[in-house]
mmCIF file of C-alpha atoms in Angstrom:
data_model
loop_
_atom_site.group_PDB
_atom_site.id
_atom_site.type_symbol
_atom_site.label_atom_id
_atom_site.label_comp_id
_atom_site.label_asym_id
_atom_site.label_seq_id
_atom_site.Cartn_x
_atom_site.Cartn_y
_atom_site.Cartn_z
ATOM 1 C CA MET F 2 -60.424 22.871 -29.036
ATOM 2 C CA ARG F 3 -57.530 20.752 -30.635
ATOM 3 C CA LYS F 4 -54.986 23.479 -29.413
ATOM 4 C CA ASN F 5 -56.745 22.811 -26.070
ATOM 5 C CA ILE F 6 -55.732 18.999 -26.663
ATOM 6 C CA LEU F 7 -52.006 19.350 -27.695
ATOM 7 C CA ILE F 8 -51.375 21.892 -24.771
ATOM 8 C CA TYR F 9 -52.955 19.285 -22.735
ATOM 9 C CA MET F 10 -50.927 16.755 -24.164
ATOM 10 C CA ALA F 11 -47.635 18.721 -23.564
ATOM 11 C CA ILE F 12 -48.352 19.214 -20.233
ATOM 12 C CA MET F 13 -48.944 15.486 -19.847
ATOM 13 C CA VAL F 14 -45.796 14.596 -21.595
ATOM 14 C CA LEU F 15 -43.431 17.186 -19.811
ATOM 15 C CA GLY F 16 -45.216 16.232 -16.126
ATOM 16 C CA SER F 17 -44.425 13.029 -16.674
ATOM 17 C CA LEU F 18 -41.088 13.875 -17.800
ATOM 18 C CA PHE F 19 -40.524 15.709 -14.597
ATOM 19 C CA PHE F 20 -42.649 12.998 -12.416
ATOM 20 C CA ASN F 21 -39.676 10.464 -14.047
ATOM 21 C CA VAL F 22 -37.074 12.405 -12.892
ATOM 22 C CA SER F 23 -38.467 12.711 -9.438
ATOM 23 C CA VAL F 24 -38.733 9.233 -8.963
ATOM 24 C CA PHE F 25 -35.590 8.044 -10.108
ATOM 25 C CA SER F 26 -34.926 6.781 -6.742
ATOM 26 C CA GLN F 27 -33.448 3.478 -4.791
ATOM 27 C CA GLU F 28 -34.679 0.728 -6.765
ATOM 28 C CA ASP F 29 -32.693 2.023 -10.167
ATOM 29 C CA ILE F 30 -28.922 2.573 -8.159
ATOM 30 C CA THR F 31 -26.809 0.532 -9.584
ATOM 31 C CA ALA F 32 -22.976 1.246 -8.406
ATOM 32 C CA VAL F 33 -22.479 3.892 -5.806
ATOM 33 C CA GLU F 34 -20.613 6.770 -7.173
ATOM 34 C CA ASP F 35 -20.535 9.986 -4.721
ATOM 35 C CA SER F 36 -20.000 13.540 -7.184
ATOM 36 C CA ALA F 37 -17.676 14.245 -4.309
ATOM 37 C CA PHE F 38 -14.912 12.258 -5.784
ATOM 38 C CA ASP F 39 -12.746 14.333 -8.598
ATOM 39 C CA VAL F 40 -13.818 12.654 -11.687
ATOM 40 C CA ARG F 41 -10.271 13.147 -13.018
ATOM 41 C CA GLN F 42 -8.938 11.292 -9.830
ATOM 42 C CA ILE F 43 -11.034 8.457 -9.676
ATOM 43 C CA MET F 44 -8.518 5.309 -9.467
ATOM 44 C CA ARG F 45 -10.619 2.652 -8.872
ATOM 45 C CA PRO F 46 -13.913 0.915 -10.975
ATOM 46 C CA PRO F 47 -16.966 1.831 -9.654
ATOM 47 C CA VAL F 48 -18.752 -0.377 -7.146
ATOM 48 C CA PRO F 49 -21.824 -2.620 -8.247
ATOM 49 C CA PHE F 50 -24.696 -1.914 -5.903
ATOM 50 C CA PHE F 51 -28.088 -2.886 -6.481
ATOM 51 C CA HIS F 52 -29.843 -0.911 -3.799
ATOM 52 C CA ASP F 53 -32.910 -3.046 -3.459
ATOM 53 C CA GLU F 54 -31.313 -6.264 -4.178
ATOM 54 C CA HIS F 55 -28.690 -6.076 -1.883
ATOM 55 C CA ASN F 56 -30.872 -4.371 0.924
ATOM 56 C CA GLU F 57 -33.515 -7.922 0.491
ATOM 57 C CA LYS F 58 -30.269 -10.354 -0.237
ATOM 58 C CA ALA F 59 -28.535 -8.999 3.065
ATOM 59 C CA GLY F 60 -31.814 -8.590 4.876
ATOM 60 C CA VAL F 61 -31.116 -4.954 6.405
ATOM 61 C CA GLU F 62 -34.473 -3.710 6.994
ATOM 62 C CA GLU F 63 -34.073 -0.462 8.630
ATOM 63 C CA CYS F 64 -32.834 2.267 6.369
ATOM 64 C CA ASN F 65 -30.474 4.215 8.976
ATOM 65 C CA ILE F 66 -27.819 1.430 9.436
ATOM 66 C CA CYS F 67 -26.822 2.796 6.251
ATOM 67 C CA HIS F 68 -28.424 6.403 6.148
ATOM 68 C CA HIS F 69 -27.916 7.776 9.554
ATOM 69 C CA THR F 70 -28.207 11.015 10.973
ATOM 70 C CA TYR F 71 -26.302 12.054 14.512
ATOM 71 C CA GLU F 72 -27.126 14.479 17.152
ATOM 72 C CA ASP F 73 -24.776 15.378 19.762
ATOM 73 C CA GLY F 74 -22.290 12.844 18.799
ATOM 74 C CA LYS F 75 -25.121 10.049 19.189
ATOM 75 C CA LYS F 76 -26.921 8.076 16.278
ATOM 76 C CA VAL F 77 -30.616 9.293 16.135
ATOM 77 C CA GLU F 78 -32.481 5.910 16.013
ATOM 78 C CA ASP F 79 -35.786 6.932 14.696
ATOM 79 C CA ASP F 80 -34.853 9.377 12.328
ATOM 80 C CA SER F 81 -32.796 8.662 8.775
ATOM 81 C CA SER F 82 -31.136 10.790 5.979
ATOM 82 C CA GLU F 83 -31.897 8.848 2.639
ATOM 83 C CA GLY F 84 -31.688 10.762 -0.508
ATOM 84 C CA MET F 85 -28.342 12.518 0.882
ATOM 85 C CA GLU F 86 -25.140 11.240 -0.315
ATOM 86 C CA CYS F 87 -22.714 10.374 2.248
ATOM 87 C CA SER F 88 -20.431 13.251 1.194
ATOM 88 C CA GLU F 89 -22.922 15.961 1.827
ATOM 89 C CA CYS F 90 -22.083 15.367 5.957
ATOM 90 C CA HIS F 91 -18.986 13.582 5.430
ATOM 91 C CA THR F 92 -17.479 16.686 3.275
ATOM 92 C CA LEU F 93 -14.165 16.402 1.718
ATOM 93 C CA GLU F 94 -12.000 19.563 3.192
ATOM 94 C CA ASP F 95 -8.903 18.962 0.443
ATOM 95 C CA LYS F 96 -10.173 17.440 -3.221
ATOM 96 C CA SER F 97 -7.058 16.157 -3.508
ATOM 97 C CA ASP F 98 -7.013 14.033 -0.560
ATOM 98 C CA PRO F 99 -10.037 11.355 -0.680
ATOM 99 C CA ALA F 100 -8.915 8.926 1.929
ATOM 100 C CA PRO F 101 -11.360 10.610 4.625
ATOM 101 C CA LEU F 102 -14.445 9.649 2.813
ATOM 102 C CA VAL F 103 -13.350 6.590 1.013
ATOM 103 C CA ARG F 104 -12.592 5.798 4.944
ATOM 104 C CA VAL F 105 -16.252 6.156 5.796
ATOM 105 C CA TYR F 106 -17.747 4.462 2.581
ATOM 106 C CA HIS F 107 -15.189 1.302 3.563
ATOM 107 C CA LEU F 108 -15.881 1.029 7.193
ATOM 108 C CA GLN F 109 -19.456 0.946 6.657
ATOM 109 C CA CYS F 110 -20.000 -1.461 3.720
ATOM 110 C CA LYS F 111 -16.809 -3.514 4.742
ATOM 111 C CA GLY F 112 -17.459 -3.468 8.434
ATOM 112 C CA CYS F 113 -20.745 -4.914 8.079
ATOM 113 C CA HIS F 114 -19.526 -7.589 5.659
ATOM 114 C CA GLU F 115 -16.740 -8.502 7.965
ATOM 115 C CA GLU F 116 -19.295 -8.646 11.124
ATOM 116 C CA ARG F 117 -22.030 -11.011 9.350
ATOM 117 C CA LYS F 118 -18.623 -13.026 7.632
ATOM 118 C CA ALA F 119 -20.918 -12.400 4.263
ATOM 119 C CA GLY F 120 -20.216 -9.918 1.408
ATOM 120 C CA PRO F 121 -17.437 -8.996 -0.399
ATOM 121 C CA VAL F 122 -14.236 -7.761 1.694
ATOM 122 C CA MET F 123 -11.427 -7.452 -0.616
ATOM 123 C CA CYS F 124 -10.509 -4.598 -2.688
ATOM 124 C CA GLY F 125 -11.225 -6.510 -6.382
ATOM 125 C CA GLU F 126 -14.370 -8.050 -4.678
ATOM 126 C CA CYS F 127 -16.272 -4.000 -4.832
ATOM 127 C CA HIS F 128 -13.896 -2.678 -7.357
ATOM 128 C CA ILE F 129 -14.660 -4.698 -10.218
ATOM 129 C CA LYS F 130 -12.440 -3.944 -12.934
ATOM 130 C CA MET D 9 -12.261 -17.514 2.573
ATOM 131 C CA HIS D 10 -13.383 -14.565 4.816
ATOM 132 C CA GLY D 11 -11.925 -16.363 7.682
ATOM 133 C CA PHE D 12 -8.788 -17.127 5.814
ATOM 134 C CA TYR D 13 -8.714 -12.983 4.569
ATOM 135 C CA ASP D 14 -9.629 -11.730 8.593
ATOM 136 C CA PHE D 15 -6.507 -13.912 9.686
ATOM 137 C CA VAL D 16 -4.112 -13.007 7.164
ATOM 138 C CA SER D 17 -4.774 -9.148 7.590
ATOM 139 C CA GLY D 18 -5.516 -9.216 10.847
ATOM 140 C CA PRO D 19 -3.566 -10.949 13.626
ATOM 141 C CA LEU D 20 -0.409 -12.252 11.247
ATOM 142 C CA VAL D 21 -0.023 -8.574 10.626
ATOM 143 C CA TRP D 22 0.401 -7.951 14.153
ATOM 144 C CA ILE D 23 2.682 -10.838 14.548
ATOM 145 C CA SER D 24 4.776 -9.596 11.658
ATOM 146 C CA PHE D 25 5.388 -6.242 12.438
ATOM 147 C CA ILE D 26 6.220 -7.068 16.365
ATOM 148 C CA LEU D 27 8.740 -10.073 14.988
ATOM 149 C CA PHE D 28 10.206 -7.167 12.230
ATOM 150 C CA ILE D 29 10.363 -4.644 15.243
ATOM 151 C CA CYS D 30 11.431 -6.923 18.254
ATOM 152 C CA GLY D 31 14.022 -8.950 15.674
ATOM 153 C CA SER D 32 15.651 -5.552 14.188
ATOM 154 C CA LEU D 33 16.181 -4.205 17.725
ATOM 155 C CA TYR D 34 17.618 -7.812 18.889
ATOM 156 C CA ARG D 35 20.074 -7.729 16.038
ATOM 157 C CA LEU D 36 21.312 -4.417 16.690
ATOM 158 C CA ILE D 37 21.843 -5.288 20.168
ATOM 159 C CA THR D 38 23.643 -8.231 19.718
ATOM 160 C CA MET D 39 26.006 -6.716 17.200
ATOM 161 C CA ALA D 40 26.731 -3.986 19.692
ATOM 162 C CA VAL D 41 27.435 -6.130 22.560
ATOM 163 C CA LEU D 42 29.767 -8.346 20.216
ATOM 164 C CA ALA D 43 31.539 -5.702 18.651
ATOM 165 C CA LYS D 44 31.994 -4.227 21.980
ATOM 166 C CA GLU D 45 33.505 -7.765 23.439
ATOM 167 C CA LYS D 46 35.693 -8.706 19.918
ATOM 168 C CA ASP D 47 36.911 -5.425 18.735
ATOM 169 C CA PRO D 48 36.108 -2.445 21.023
ATOM 170 C CA MET D 49 37.973 -0.201 19.064
ATOM 171 C CA VAL D 50 35.169 0.313 16.797
ATOM 172 C CA TYR D 51 33.543 2.493 19.411
ATOM 173 C CA ALA D 52 37.037 4.448 19.965
ATOM 174 C CA TYR D 53 36.948 4.688 15.610
ATOM 175 C CA MET D 54 33.490 6.107 15.140
ATOM 176 C CA ASP D 55 33.452 9.484 14.038
ATOM 177 C CA PHE D 56 29.970 11.369 13.278
ATOM 178 C CA TYR D 57 31.249 13.404 10.765
ATOM 179 C CA TYR D 58 32.950 10.938 8.693
ATOM 180 C CA ALA D 59 30.218 8.487 8.972
ATOM 181 C CA ILE D 60 27.523 10.918 7.514
ATOM 182 C CA ARG D 61 30.099 11.938 5.085
ATOM 183 C CA SER D 62 30.695 8.469 3.990
ATOM 184 C CA ILE D 63 26.589 7.695 3.624
ATOM 185 C CA PHE D 64 26.233 10.692 1.926
ATOM 186 C CA HIS D 65 28.358 9.489 -0.693
ATOM 187 C CA TRP D 66 26.818 6.027 -0.750
ATOM 188 C CA ILE D 67 23.218 6.960 -1.010
ATOM 189 C CA ILE D 68 23.167 9.346 -3.898
ATOM 190 C CA PRO D 69 23.726 7.753 -7.353
ATOM 191 C CA PHE D 70 27.189 7.574 -8.744
ATOM 192 C CA GLY D 71 28.374 9.080 -5.350
ATOM 193 C CA SER D 72 31.254 6.749 -5.505
ATOM 194 C CA VAL D 73 33.972 5.412 -7.798
ATOM 195 C CA ASN D 74 32.663 2.100 -7.740
ATOM 196 C CA MET D 75 29.323 3.358 -8.781
ATOM 197 C CA ARG D 76 31.157 4.936 -11.971
ATOM 198 C CA ARG D 77 32.476 2.096 -12.748
ATOM 199 C CA GLN D 78 29.511 0.301 -13.132
ATOM 200 C CA PRO D 79 26.869 2.208 -14.710
ATOM 201 C CA ALA D 80 24.138 -0.424 -15.585
ATOM 202 C CA MET D 81 24.287 -2.049 -11.760
ATOM 203 C CA THR D 82 23.928 1.336 -10.336
ATOM 204 C CA ILE D 83 21.194 2.752 -11.781
ATOM 205 C CA VAL D 84 19.347 -0.487 -11.688
ATOM 206 C CA THR D 85 20.453 -0.726 -7.925
ATOM 207 C CA PHE D 86 19.024 2.794 -7.042
ATOM 208 C CA ALA D 87 15.690 2.842 -9.185
ATOM 209 C CA PHE D 88 15.456 -0.976 -7.516
ATOM 210 C CA HIS D 89 15.800 0.541 -3.875
ATOM 211 C CA ILE D 90 13.770 3.704 -4.310
ATOM 212 C CA CYS D 91 10.662 1.621 -5.813
ATOM 213 C CA LEU D 92 11.121 -1.196 -3.243
ATOM 214 C CA ILE D 93 10.625 1.646 -0.224
ATOM 215 C CA CYS D 94 8.259 3.742 -1.689
ATOM 216 C CA VAL D 95 5.562 1.309 -3.087
ATOM 217 C CA PRO D 96 4.487 -0.205 -0.106
ATOM 218 C CA LEU D 97 4.445 2.494 2.165
ATOM 219 C CA PHE D 98 2.989 5.274 -0.641
ATOM 220 C CA LEU D 99 0.612 3.030 -2.303
ATOM 221 C CA PHE D 100 -3.081 3.843 -2.061
ATOM 222 C CA ALA D 101 -4.491 0.474 -1.256
ATOM 223 C CA HIS D 102 -2.213 0.311 2.133
ATOM 224 C CA VAL D 103 -2.545 3.978 3.147
ATOM 225 C CA ILE D 104 -6.246 3.468 3.050
ATOM 226 C CA LEU D 105 -5.987 0.273 4.824
ATOM 227 C CA TRP D 106 -3.799 2.551 7.780
ATOM 228 C CA LYS D 107 -6.657 5.601 7.597
ATOM 229 C CA GLU D 108 -9.448 2.572 8.293
ATOM 230 C CA SER D 109 -7.792 0.992 10.766
ATOM 231 C CA TRP D 110 -6.152 3.683 12.972
ATOM 232 C CA ASN D 111 -7.449 7.121 11.484
ATOM 233 C CA ILE D 112 -4.225 7.959 10.281
ATOM 234 C CA SER D 113 -3.280 8.807 6.605
ATOM 235 C CA TRP D 114 -0.068 10.503 4.161
ATOM 236 C CA TRP D 115 0.935 11.269 0.889
ATOM 237 C CA PHE D 116 0.430 8.810 -1.690
ATOM 238 C CA LEU D 117 1.399 7.854 -5.309
ATOM 239 C CA SER D 118 -1.107 7.486 -8.049
ATOM 240 C CA ASP D 119 -1.765 3.895 -9.017
ATOM 241 C CA GLY D 120 -0.492 4.526 -12.118
ATOM 242 C CA ALA D 121 3.047 5.459 -10.971
ATOM 243 C CA ALA D 122 3.022 2.906 -8.558
ATOM 244 C CA ASP D 123 1.878 0.043 -11.192
ATOM 245 C CA ILE D 124 5.246 1.607 -13.246
ATOM 246 C CA MET D 125 7.466 1.203 -9.807
ATOM 247 C CA THR D 126 6.131 -2.175 -9.381
ATOM 248 C CA MET D 127 7.314 -3.191 -12.544
ATOM 249 C CA ILE D 128 10.693 -1.522 -12.069
ATOM 250 C CA VAL D 129 11.018 -3.822 -8.921
ATOM 251 C CA ILE D 130 10.163 -7.354 -10.760
ATOM 252 C CA GLY D 131 12.417 -5.922 -13.986
ATOM 253 C CA SER D 132 15.604 -5.623 -11.438
ATOM 254 C CA CYS D 133 14.835 -8.762 -9.620
ATOM 255 C CA ILE D 134 15.212 -10.638 -13.269
ATOM 256 C CA PHE D 135 18.144 -8.523 -13.919
ATOM 257 C CA PHE D 136 19.508 -9.338 -10.282
ATOM 258 C CA LEU D 137 18.832 -13.358 -11.367
ATOM 259 C CA VAL D 138 20.492 -13.257 -14.619
ATOM 260 C CA ARG D 139 23.430 -11.377 -12.950
ATOM 261 C CA ARG D 140 24.082 -14.108 -10.571
ATOM 262 C CA LEU D 141 23.373 -17.018 -12.923
ATOM 263 C CA THR D 142 25.698 -15.660 -15.865
ATOM 264 C CA ARG D 143 28.753 -13.710 -14.176
ATOM 265 C CA PRO D 144 31.328 -16.152 -13.204
ATOM 266 C CA GLU D 145 32.686 -13.515 -10.336
ATOM 267 C CA VAL D 146 29.215 -12.971 -8.959
ATOM 268 C CA ARG D 147 27.903 -16.920 -9.316
ATOM 269 C CA TYR D 148 31.130 -17.420 -6.985
ATOM 270 C CA LEU D 149 30.100 -15.558 -4.316
ATOM 271 C CA THR D 150 26.357 -16.679 -4.707
ATOM 272 C CA SER D 151 24.598 -19.561 -2.661
ATOM 273 C CA TYR D 152 20.859 -21.208 -2.194
ATOM 274 C CA SER D 153 20.337 -18.586 0.652
ATOM 275 C CA ASP D 154 20.614 -15.544 -2.063
ATOM 276 C CA PHE D 155 17.955 -16.921 -4.540
ATOM 277 C CA ILE D 156 15.625 -17.665 -1.574
ATOM 278 C CA THR D 157 16.031 -13.978 -0.221
ATOM 279 C CA LEU D 158 15.563 -12.672 -4.194
ATOM 280 C CA ALA D 159 12.342 -14.689 -4.234
ATOM 281 C CA ILE D 160 11.024 -13.242 -0.834
ATOM 282 C CA VAL D 161 11.579 -9.583 -2.120
ATOM 283 C CA ALA D 162 10.022 -10.409 -5.461
ATOM 284 C CA ALA D 163 7.263 -12.202 -4.090
ATOM 285 C CA PRO D 164 4.948 -9.348 -2.919
ATOM 286 C CA PHE D 165 5.618 -7.336 -5.853
ATOM 287 C CA ILE D 166 4.859 -9.815 -8.153
ATOM 288 C CA THR D 167 1.265 -10.774 -6.559
ATOM 289 C CA GLY D 168 0.948 -7.247 -6.140
ATOM 290 C CA PHE D 169 0.909 -6.431 -9.639
ATOM 291 C CA TRP D 170 -1.195 -9.725 -10.193
ATOM 292 C CA VAL D 171 -4.209 -8.470 -7.653
ATOM 293 C CA TYR D 172 -4.151 -5.147 -8.795
ATOM 294 C CA HIS D 173 -4.854 -5.938 -12.518
ATOM 295 C CA GLN D 174 -7.469 -8.975 -11.059
ATOM 296 C CA TRP D 175 -6.172 -11.280 -13.249
ATOM 297 C CA ILE D 176 -7.454 -14.816 -12.686
ATOM 298 C CA GLY D 177 -7.405 -16.410 -9.218
ATOM 299 C CA TYR D 178 -7.957 -12.943 -7.486
ATOM 300 C CA LYS D 179 -8.546 -14.097 -3.954
ATOM 301 C CA ILE D 180 -6.137 -16.400 -3.593
ATOM 302 C CA MET D 181 -3.512 -14.296 -4.742
ATOM 303 C CA LEU D 182 -4.308 -11.324 -2.438
ATOM 304 C CA ILE D 183 -4.019 -13.958 0.385
ATOM 305 C CA PHE D 184 -0.837 -15.007 -1.252
ATOM 306 C CA HIS D 185 0.333 -11.118 -1.484
ATOM 307 C CA ILE D 186 -0.513 -10.149 1.854
ATOM 308 C CA LEU D 187 1.359 -13.571 3.460
ATOM 309 C CA SER D 188 4.461 -12.743 1.261
ATOM 310 C CA GLY D 189 4.837 -9.343 2.370
ATOM 311 C CA GLU D 190 4.362 -10.329 6.005
ATOM 312 C CA ILE D 191 7.213 -13.037 5.079
ATOM 313 C CA MET D 192 9.359 -10.001 3.911
ATOM 314 C CA LEU D 193 9.147 -8.082 6.659
ATOM 315 C CA VAL D 194 9.889 -11.052 9.202
ATOM 316 C CA ALA D 195 12.536 -11.756 7.012
ATOM 317 C CA ILE D 196 14.436 -8.549 6.670
ATOM 318 C CA PRO D 197 16.434 -8.924 10.385
ATOM 319 C CA PHE D 198 17.412 -12.586 9.992
ATOM 320 C CA THR D 199 18.793 -12.496 6.266
ATOM 321 C CA ARG D 200 20.651 -10.989 4.153
ATOM 322 C CA LEU D 201 17.995 -8.112 4.098
ATOM 323 C CA SER D 202 19.144 -7.192 7.515
ATOM 324 C CA HIS D 203 21.573 -4.762 5.835
ATOM 325 C CA MET D 204 18.575 -2.284 5.392
ATOM 326 C CA ILE D 205 19.290 -2.033 9.345
ATOM 327 C CA PHE D 206 22.795 -2.273 9.423
ATOM 328 C CA PHE D 207 23.825 0.051 6.251
ATOM 329 C CA PRO D 208 24.223 3.091 8.325
ATOM 330 C CA PHE D 209 26.405 1.208 10.812
ATOM 331 C CA THR D 210 28.482 -0.756 8.353
ATOM 332 C CA ARG D 211 28.952 1.987 6.178
ATOM 333 C CA GLY D 212 29.338 4.749 8.955
ATOM 334 C CA TYR D 213 32.090 2.721 10.657
ATOM 335 C CA MET D 214 33.903 2.216 7.359
ATOM 336 C CA GLY D 215 34.089 6.314 6.792
ATOM 337 C CA SER D 216 34.944 6.705 10.101
ATOM 338 C CA GLU D 217 37.979 4.333 9.626
ATOM 339 C CA PHE D 218 38.736 5.369 6.382
ATOM 340 C CA GLY D 219 38.446 9.100 7.234
ATOM 341 C CA ALA D 220 39.530 9.631 10.552
ATOM 342 C CA VAL D 221 42.064 6.949 10.854
ATOM 343 C CA LYS D 222 43.708 6.317 7.267
ATOM 344 C CA ASN D 223 42.691 9.889 6.302
ATOM 345 C CA ALA D 224 41.206 8.265 3.173
ATOM 346 C CA ARG D 225 38.277 8.220 1.281
ATOM 347 C CA ASP D 226 35.716 5.340 1.120
ATOM 348 C CA TRP D 227 33.923 5.954 -1.837
#
C-alpha cells in the first residue's frame, strides 16, 4: 500500500514537473532570445520583452501580427505560427552573418513602433545595457 | 522624440547624401573648368603612370621621405585616416540600417574592434589639436576654420562612442550623433575636408609634373 502511494506520488511529482515545462509559455517570456544567434557572437544586450504585458499595453490582440504564416507569398489571415521561433522560418544560411535575421526582427518590432509613434526605435532603447 | 528621430534619420539623411554627392561633383567640375581656363598645361602634364606612382607612394605608410622624417605624425595620420573611413562604413549598427532600408549588406567589424578604432580617432583628434596649439610652425598656418573642421570630424566619433556605451542622455546624444555625422558629410565638399575628393588629382598632378617634366620624385 505504502509502495503504491510512493509510486503515485512519484508520478505526480514527475508529472507536474513535466506539466510545468510544457506550459512554460508566452507569459513567462521576459526577453527575446532567438537561439539562432551564435552565442559567441552576440553583440548587444538582450531586448527586454514581457510578452503578454507588451501586447496588452500595445493593444495588439491578433497573435499573427507577429507570429505570421505565409502561403504563396501572401500572409494567411486566419492562421498563426505561435510557438515557433522566428528563425525557424527566417533561417540563417550563414551563421557568421546575422544581418538577415536581425533585419526581420527590427522591421517587425521597430516598424510597428514607428508606425504607431509609440514604443522604442533607437538601438539603446531596446538593447539596454 | 519619435518625431525628432524620424526626421534626422529619414529626410535629413537624404538631404545630406544629396548635398555630399552633388557638392563633390560641383567642386570637381568647377575645379576642372578653372584649371582649363587658368592653367591649361595641367592637362598636358597629367600622366597616368606618374600619377599612380606618386599616389601609391603617398598612401603607403613611410612611403615618402617626409613621412620618414616625422614618424610620430605618420603613424597617427595613417591610423587616424584608416579608422576614420572604416568605422562608419563597417560598423554593424550602420550596416544593419542599410540592410533594413535597402536589403543590402556587407562585411562588418566586431563591436569591440570598432570601439578601439573609435578611440584611435578621438585620440588622434586630440593629438592634432595639441599639435596645432603648441608647435609654432603649425600654429602659424592655423586659422579658426581649422579648429572648426577638427570639431566637425571629432563630433560624430565622440557622440558615437557615447551612445554605444549608453552613457547619460542617451536619446539626445543619439540625435546629436546622427546630426553631427550629417554635418560632416555635407562639410566634405565645402571645407578643407575636400582633400578627400581632391587628393587623387592634386597628388596625381604633382607626381606627373615631377615625374614626366622634371624627371624627379615627389615623395
